[in-house]
CSV table of C-alpha atoms in Angstrom, one decimal:
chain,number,residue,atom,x,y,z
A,30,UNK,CA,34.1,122.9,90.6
A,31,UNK,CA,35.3,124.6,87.8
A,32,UNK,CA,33.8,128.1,86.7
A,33,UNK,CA,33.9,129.9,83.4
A,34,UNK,CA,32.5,132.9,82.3
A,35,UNK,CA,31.1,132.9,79.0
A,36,UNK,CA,33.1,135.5,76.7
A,37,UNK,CA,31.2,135.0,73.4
A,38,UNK,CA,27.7,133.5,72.5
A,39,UNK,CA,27.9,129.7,71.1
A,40,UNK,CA,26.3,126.4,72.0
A,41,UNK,CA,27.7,125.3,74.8
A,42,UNK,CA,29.3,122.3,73.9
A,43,UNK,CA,31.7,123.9,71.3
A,44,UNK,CA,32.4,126.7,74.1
A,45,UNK,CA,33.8,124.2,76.5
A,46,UNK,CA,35.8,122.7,73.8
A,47,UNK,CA,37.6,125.2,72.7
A,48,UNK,CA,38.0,126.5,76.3
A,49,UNK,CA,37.9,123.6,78.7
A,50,UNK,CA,39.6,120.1,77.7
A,51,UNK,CA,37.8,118.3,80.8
A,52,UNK,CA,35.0,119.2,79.6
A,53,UNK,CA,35.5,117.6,75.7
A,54,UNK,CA,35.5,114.0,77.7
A,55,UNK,CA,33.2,114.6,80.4
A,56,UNK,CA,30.4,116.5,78.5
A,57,UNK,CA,28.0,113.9,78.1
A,58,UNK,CA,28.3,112.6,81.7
A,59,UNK,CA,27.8,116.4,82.5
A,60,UNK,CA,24.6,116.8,81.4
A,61,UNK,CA,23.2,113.4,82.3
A,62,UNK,CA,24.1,114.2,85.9
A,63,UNK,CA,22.8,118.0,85.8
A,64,UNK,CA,26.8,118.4,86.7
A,65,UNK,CA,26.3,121.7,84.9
A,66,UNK,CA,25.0,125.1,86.2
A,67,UNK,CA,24.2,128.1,83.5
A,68,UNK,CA,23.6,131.2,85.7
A,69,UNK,CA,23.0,129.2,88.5
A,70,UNK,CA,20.5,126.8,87.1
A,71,UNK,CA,21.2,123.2,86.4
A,72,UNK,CA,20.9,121.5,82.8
A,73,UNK,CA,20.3,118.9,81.3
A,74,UNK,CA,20.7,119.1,77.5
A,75,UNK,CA,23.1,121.3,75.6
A,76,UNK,CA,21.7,125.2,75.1
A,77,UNK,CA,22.9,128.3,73.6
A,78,UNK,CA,25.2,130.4,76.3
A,79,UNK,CA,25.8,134.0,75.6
A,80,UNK,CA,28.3,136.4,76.7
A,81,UNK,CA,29.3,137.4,80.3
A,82,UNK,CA,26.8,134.2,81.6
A,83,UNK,CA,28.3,132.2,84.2
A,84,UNK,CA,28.9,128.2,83.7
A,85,UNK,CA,29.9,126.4,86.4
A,86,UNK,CA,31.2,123.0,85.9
A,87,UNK,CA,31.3,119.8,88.8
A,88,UNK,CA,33.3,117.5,87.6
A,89,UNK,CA,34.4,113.8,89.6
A,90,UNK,CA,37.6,113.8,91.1
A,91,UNK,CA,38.4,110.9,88.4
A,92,UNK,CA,37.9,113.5,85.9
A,93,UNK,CA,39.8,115.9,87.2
A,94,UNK,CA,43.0,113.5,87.5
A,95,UNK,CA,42.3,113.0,84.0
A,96,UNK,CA,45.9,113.4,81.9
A,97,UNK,CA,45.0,114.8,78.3
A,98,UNK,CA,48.6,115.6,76.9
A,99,UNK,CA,52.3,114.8,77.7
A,100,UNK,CA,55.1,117.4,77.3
A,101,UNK,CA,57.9,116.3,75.2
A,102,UNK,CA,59.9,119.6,75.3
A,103,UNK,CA,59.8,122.7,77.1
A,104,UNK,CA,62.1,125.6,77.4
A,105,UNK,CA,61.7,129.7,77.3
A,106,UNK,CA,61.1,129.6,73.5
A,107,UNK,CA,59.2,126.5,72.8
A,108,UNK,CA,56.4,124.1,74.2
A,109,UNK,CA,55.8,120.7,72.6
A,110,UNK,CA,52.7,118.9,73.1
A,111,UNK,CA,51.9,115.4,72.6
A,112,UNK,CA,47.8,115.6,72.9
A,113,UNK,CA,45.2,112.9,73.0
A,114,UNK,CA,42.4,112.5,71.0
A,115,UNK,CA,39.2,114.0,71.9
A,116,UNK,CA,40.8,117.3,72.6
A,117,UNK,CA,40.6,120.2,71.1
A,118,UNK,CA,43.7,122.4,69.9
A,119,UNK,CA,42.0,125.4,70.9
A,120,UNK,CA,40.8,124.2,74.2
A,121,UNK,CA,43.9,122.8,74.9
A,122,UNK,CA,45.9,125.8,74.0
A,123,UNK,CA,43.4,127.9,76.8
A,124,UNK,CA,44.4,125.1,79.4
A,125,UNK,CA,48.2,125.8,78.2
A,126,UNK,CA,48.6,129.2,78.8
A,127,UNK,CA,46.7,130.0,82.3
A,128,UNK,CA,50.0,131.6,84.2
A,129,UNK,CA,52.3,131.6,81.2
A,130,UNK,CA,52.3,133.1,77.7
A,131,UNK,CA,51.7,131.5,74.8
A,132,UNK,CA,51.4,131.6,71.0
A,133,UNK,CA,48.6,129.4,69.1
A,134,UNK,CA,50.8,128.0,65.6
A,135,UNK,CA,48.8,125.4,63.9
A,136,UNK,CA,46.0,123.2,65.0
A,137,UNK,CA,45.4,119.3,65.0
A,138,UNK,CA,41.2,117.8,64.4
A,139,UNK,CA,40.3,117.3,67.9
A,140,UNK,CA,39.9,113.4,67.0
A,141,UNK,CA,43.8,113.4,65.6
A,142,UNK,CA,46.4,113.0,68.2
A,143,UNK,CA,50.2,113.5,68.2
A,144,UNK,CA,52.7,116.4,68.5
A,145,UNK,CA,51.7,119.9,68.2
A,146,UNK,CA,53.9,123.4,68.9
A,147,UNK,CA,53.2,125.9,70.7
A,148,UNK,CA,55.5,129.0,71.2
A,149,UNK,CA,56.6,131.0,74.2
A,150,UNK,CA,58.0,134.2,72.8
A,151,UNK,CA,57.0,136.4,69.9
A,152,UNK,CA,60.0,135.7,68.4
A,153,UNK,CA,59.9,131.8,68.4
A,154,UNK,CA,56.3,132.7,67.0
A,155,UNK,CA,57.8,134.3,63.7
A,156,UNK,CA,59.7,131.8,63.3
A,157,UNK,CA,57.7,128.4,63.7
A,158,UNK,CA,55.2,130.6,61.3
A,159,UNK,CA,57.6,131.1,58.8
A,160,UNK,CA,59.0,127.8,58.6
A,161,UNK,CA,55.2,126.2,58.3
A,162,UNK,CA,54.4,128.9,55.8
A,163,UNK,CA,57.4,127.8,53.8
A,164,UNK,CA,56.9,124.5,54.3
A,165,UNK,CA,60.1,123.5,55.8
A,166,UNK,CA,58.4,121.3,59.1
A,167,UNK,CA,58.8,117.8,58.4
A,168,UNK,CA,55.2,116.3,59.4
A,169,UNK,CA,54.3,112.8,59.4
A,170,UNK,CA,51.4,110.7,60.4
A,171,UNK,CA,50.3,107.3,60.8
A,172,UNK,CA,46.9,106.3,60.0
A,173,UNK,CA,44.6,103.1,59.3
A,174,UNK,CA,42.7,103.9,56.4
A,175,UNK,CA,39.5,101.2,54.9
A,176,UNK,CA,40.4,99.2,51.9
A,177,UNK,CA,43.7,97.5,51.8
A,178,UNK,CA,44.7,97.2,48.0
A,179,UNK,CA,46.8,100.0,46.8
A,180,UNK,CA,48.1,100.1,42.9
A,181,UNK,CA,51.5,101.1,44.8
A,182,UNK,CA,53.0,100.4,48.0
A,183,UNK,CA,53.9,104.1,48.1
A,184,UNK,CA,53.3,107.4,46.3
A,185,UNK,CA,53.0,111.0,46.2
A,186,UNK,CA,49.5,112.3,45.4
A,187,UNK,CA,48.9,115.5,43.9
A,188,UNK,CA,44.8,117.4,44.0
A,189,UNK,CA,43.5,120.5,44.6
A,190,UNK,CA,41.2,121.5,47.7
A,191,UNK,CA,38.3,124.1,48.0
A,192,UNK,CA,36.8,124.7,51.5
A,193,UNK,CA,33.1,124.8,51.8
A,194,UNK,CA,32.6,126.5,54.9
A,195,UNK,CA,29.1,126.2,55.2
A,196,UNK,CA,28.9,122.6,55.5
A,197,UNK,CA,32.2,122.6,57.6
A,198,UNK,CA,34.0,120.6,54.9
A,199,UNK,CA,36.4,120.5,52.3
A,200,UNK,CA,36.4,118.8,48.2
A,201,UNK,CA,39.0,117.5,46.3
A,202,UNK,CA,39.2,118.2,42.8
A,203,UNK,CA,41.9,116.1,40.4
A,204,UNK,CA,42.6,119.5,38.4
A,205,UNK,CA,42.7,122.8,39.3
A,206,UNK,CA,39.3,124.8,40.1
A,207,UNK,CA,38.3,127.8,40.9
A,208,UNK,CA,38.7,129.1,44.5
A,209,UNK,CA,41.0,125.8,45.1
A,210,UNK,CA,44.5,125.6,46.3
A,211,UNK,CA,46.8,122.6,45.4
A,212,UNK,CA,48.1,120.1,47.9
A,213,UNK,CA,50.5,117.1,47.9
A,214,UNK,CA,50.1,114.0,50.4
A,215,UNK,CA,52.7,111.2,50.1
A,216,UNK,CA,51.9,107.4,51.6
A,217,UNK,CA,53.6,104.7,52.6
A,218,UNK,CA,52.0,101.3,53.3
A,219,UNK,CA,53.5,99.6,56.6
A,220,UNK,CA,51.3,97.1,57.1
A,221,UNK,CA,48.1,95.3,55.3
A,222,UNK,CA,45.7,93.8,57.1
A,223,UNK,CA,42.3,92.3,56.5
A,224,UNK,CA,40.4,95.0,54.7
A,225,UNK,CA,42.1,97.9,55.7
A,226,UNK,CA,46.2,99.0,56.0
A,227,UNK,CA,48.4,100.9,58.1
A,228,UNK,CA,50.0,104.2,56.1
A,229,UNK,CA,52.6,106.3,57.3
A,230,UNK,CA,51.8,110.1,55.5
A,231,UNK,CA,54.1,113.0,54.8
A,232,UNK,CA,52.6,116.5,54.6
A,233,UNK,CA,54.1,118.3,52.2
A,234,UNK,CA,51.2,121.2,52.2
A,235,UNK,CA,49.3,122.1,55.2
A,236,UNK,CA,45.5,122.7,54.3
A,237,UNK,CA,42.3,122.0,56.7
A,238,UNK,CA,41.1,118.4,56.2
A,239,UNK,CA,43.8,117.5,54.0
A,240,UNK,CA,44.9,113.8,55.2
A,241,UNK,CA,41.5,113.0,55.4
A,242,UNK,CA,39.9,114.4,52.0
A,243,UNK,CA,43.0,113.4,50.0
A,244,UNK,CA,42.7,109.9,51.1
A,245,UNK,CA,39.0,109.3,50.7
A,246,UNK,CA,38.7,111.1,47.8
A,247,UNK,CA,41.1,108.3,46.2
A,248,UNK,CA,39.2,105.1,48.1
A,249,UNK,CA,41.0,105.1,51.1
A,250,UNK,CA,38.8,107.2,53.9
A,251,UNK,CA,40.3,106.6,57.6
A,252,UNK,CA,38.9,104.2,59.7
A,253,UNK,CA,36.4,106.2,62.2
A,254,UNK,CA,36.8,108.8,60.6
A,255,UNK,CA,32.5,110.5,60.5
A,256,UNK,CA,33.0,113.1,58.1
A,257,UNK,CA,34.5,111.6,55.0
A,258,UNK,CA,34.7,108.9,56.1
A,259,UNK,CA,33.4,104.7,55.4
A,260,UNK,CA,30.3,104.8,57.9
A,261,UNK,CA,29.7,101.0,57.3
A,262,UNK,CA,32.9,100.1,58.0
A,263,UNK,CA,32.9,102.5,61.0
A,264,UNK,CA,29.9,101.0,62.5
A,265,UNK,CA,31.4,97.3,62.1
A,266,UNK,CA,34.5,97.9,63.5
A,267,UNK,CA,32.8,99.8,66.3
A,268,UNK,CA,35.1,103.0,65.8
A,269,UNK,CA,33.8,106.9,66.2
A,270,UNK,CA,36.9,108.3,66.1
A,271,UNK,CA,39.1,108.8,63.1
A,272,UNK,CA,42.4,106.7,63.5
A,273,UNK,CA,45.1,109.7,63.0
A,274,UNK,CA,48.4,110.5,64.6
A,275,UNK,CA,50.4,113.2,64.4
A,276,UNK,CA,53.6,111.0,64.7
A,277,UNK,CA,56.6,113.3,63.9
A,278,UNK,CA,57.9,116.5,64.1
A,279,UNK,CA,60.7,117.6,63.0
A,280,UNK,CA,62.2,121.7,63.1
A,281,UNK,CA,65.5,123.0,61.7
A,282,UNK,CA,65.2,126.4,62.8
A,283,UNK,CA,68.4,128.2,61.9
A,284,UNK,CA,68.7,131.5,64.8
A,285,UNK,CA,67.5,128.1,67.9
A,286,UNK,CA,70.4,126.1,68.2
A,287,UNK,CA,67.9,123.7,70.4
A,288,UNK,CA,65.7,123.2,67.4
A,289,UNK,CA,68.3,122.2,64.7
A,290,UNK,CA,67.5,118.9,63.3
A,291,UNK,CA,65.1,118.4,66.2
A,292,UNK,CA,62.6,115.2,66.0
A,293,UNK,CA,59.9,114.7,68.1
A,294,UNK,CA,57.5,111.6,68.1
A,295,UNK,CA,54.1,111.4,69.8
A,296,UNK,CA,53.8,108.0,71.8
A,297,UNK,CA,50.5,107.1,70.4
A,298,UNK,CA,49.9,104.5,67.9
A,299,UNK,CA,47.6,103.8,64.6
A,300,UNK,CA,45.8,100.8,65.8
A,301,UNK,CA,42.2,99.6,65.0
């Protein structure tokens, strides 16, 4: 039994993801079961809780065993995540800190796994922020991405993005617009297969959406990907998921001698 107490209105299921990881796998078993209690009354389809109401969670002892993230690195300063996908960075950041503080730094789409930082001290805070606001955090990712043939086997690309928070979304524009900020996403083919390819991908800016916008916007949306991405080829290959990792890290933060030239690599793979 797990118990929460409802700190701010929202539909419930984007409440227990961004407060209760178990919950992002388990939510639709949940409800079919009437595992789920709002105020002590059992439900059975997904409602609008509100603040200081009581949700009380049963969950099977399967689910509780359930691993959602590895540690690659841990130490006073630092705490290096390697999550699964399905899991939200904020929900996984609440499970983080119970007993222990903890600084939120930047966020992977709960579908993309991979490495993610967290920081320990308010110091190591300043620091992994400054670096990611300079852009000096080497990110890369590994996706498969619909439609095989590429004009080059690598490439930097260069656009400008505009969020559209109403719809939840982002654009790409090929010049520069108004209320838009400008983004560069490199690619490397690594493999080709039958109608869709393995890229490796380099951040070299850090905007909401960007892998996945960037890519579809030039013909190559990822593979399960719902929002921008190929639903055809989605439903044929039978995936809901987009097909993004998070694969390396790398910090070279000057005043942490353990974080000079430091690489770390998520164990999960870009496979269809």
């Amino acid at each position: 039994m797990h118990v929460i107490i409802v700190q701010e209105s929202a539909n419930l299921r984007d409440y227990l993801d961004a407060t209760c990881p178990l919950a992002s796998f388990a939510f639709a078993r949940l409800l079919r079961d009437r595992d789920i209690k709002v105020n002590g009354k059992r439900i059975a389809q997904n409602i609008t809780v509100c603040k200081g109401d009581t949700v009380v969670l049963y969950f099977t002892a399967k689910e509780q065993s359930r691993t959602f993230f590895d540690i690659l690195f841990e130490d006073d300063a630092f705490l290096v995540i390697d999550k699964e996908s399905g899991v939200s960075s904020e929900g996984l950041f609440q499970h983080l800190r119970r007993g222990r503080e903890l600084y939120f730094i930047h966020r992977l789409d709960r579908n993309t796994s991979g490495v993610i930082l967290f920081a320990k001290t308010a110091r190591a805070r300043d620091a992994l922020l400054l670096a990611f606001k300079a852009n000096k955090i080497y990110k890369e990712y590994h996706a498969i991405v619909v439609n095989s043939h590429f004009q080059k086997e690598e490439g930097v690309l260069h656009a400008y993005l505009k969020k559209d928070s109403e719809r939840a979304k982002v654009q790409i524009f090929e010049r520069a617009t108004q209320g838009a900020v400008e983004i560069c996403t490199a690619y490397k083919v690594l493999k080709r297969y039958n109608g869709y390819a393995k890229l490796q991908i380099i951040l070299h800016t850090g905007r909401t959406h960007q892998i996945r916008a960037h890519l579809a916007s030039i013909g190559h949306p990822i593979a399960g990907d719902e929002k921008y991405g190929d639903r055809e080829f989605n439903q044929k290959k039978h995936v809901k998921r987009q097909i993004l990792v998070a694969k390396r890290i790398k910090l070279h933060l000057f005043n942490f001698p353990q974080m000079q030239d430091r690489m770390f690599i998520s164990k999960y793979e870009a496979e269809l």
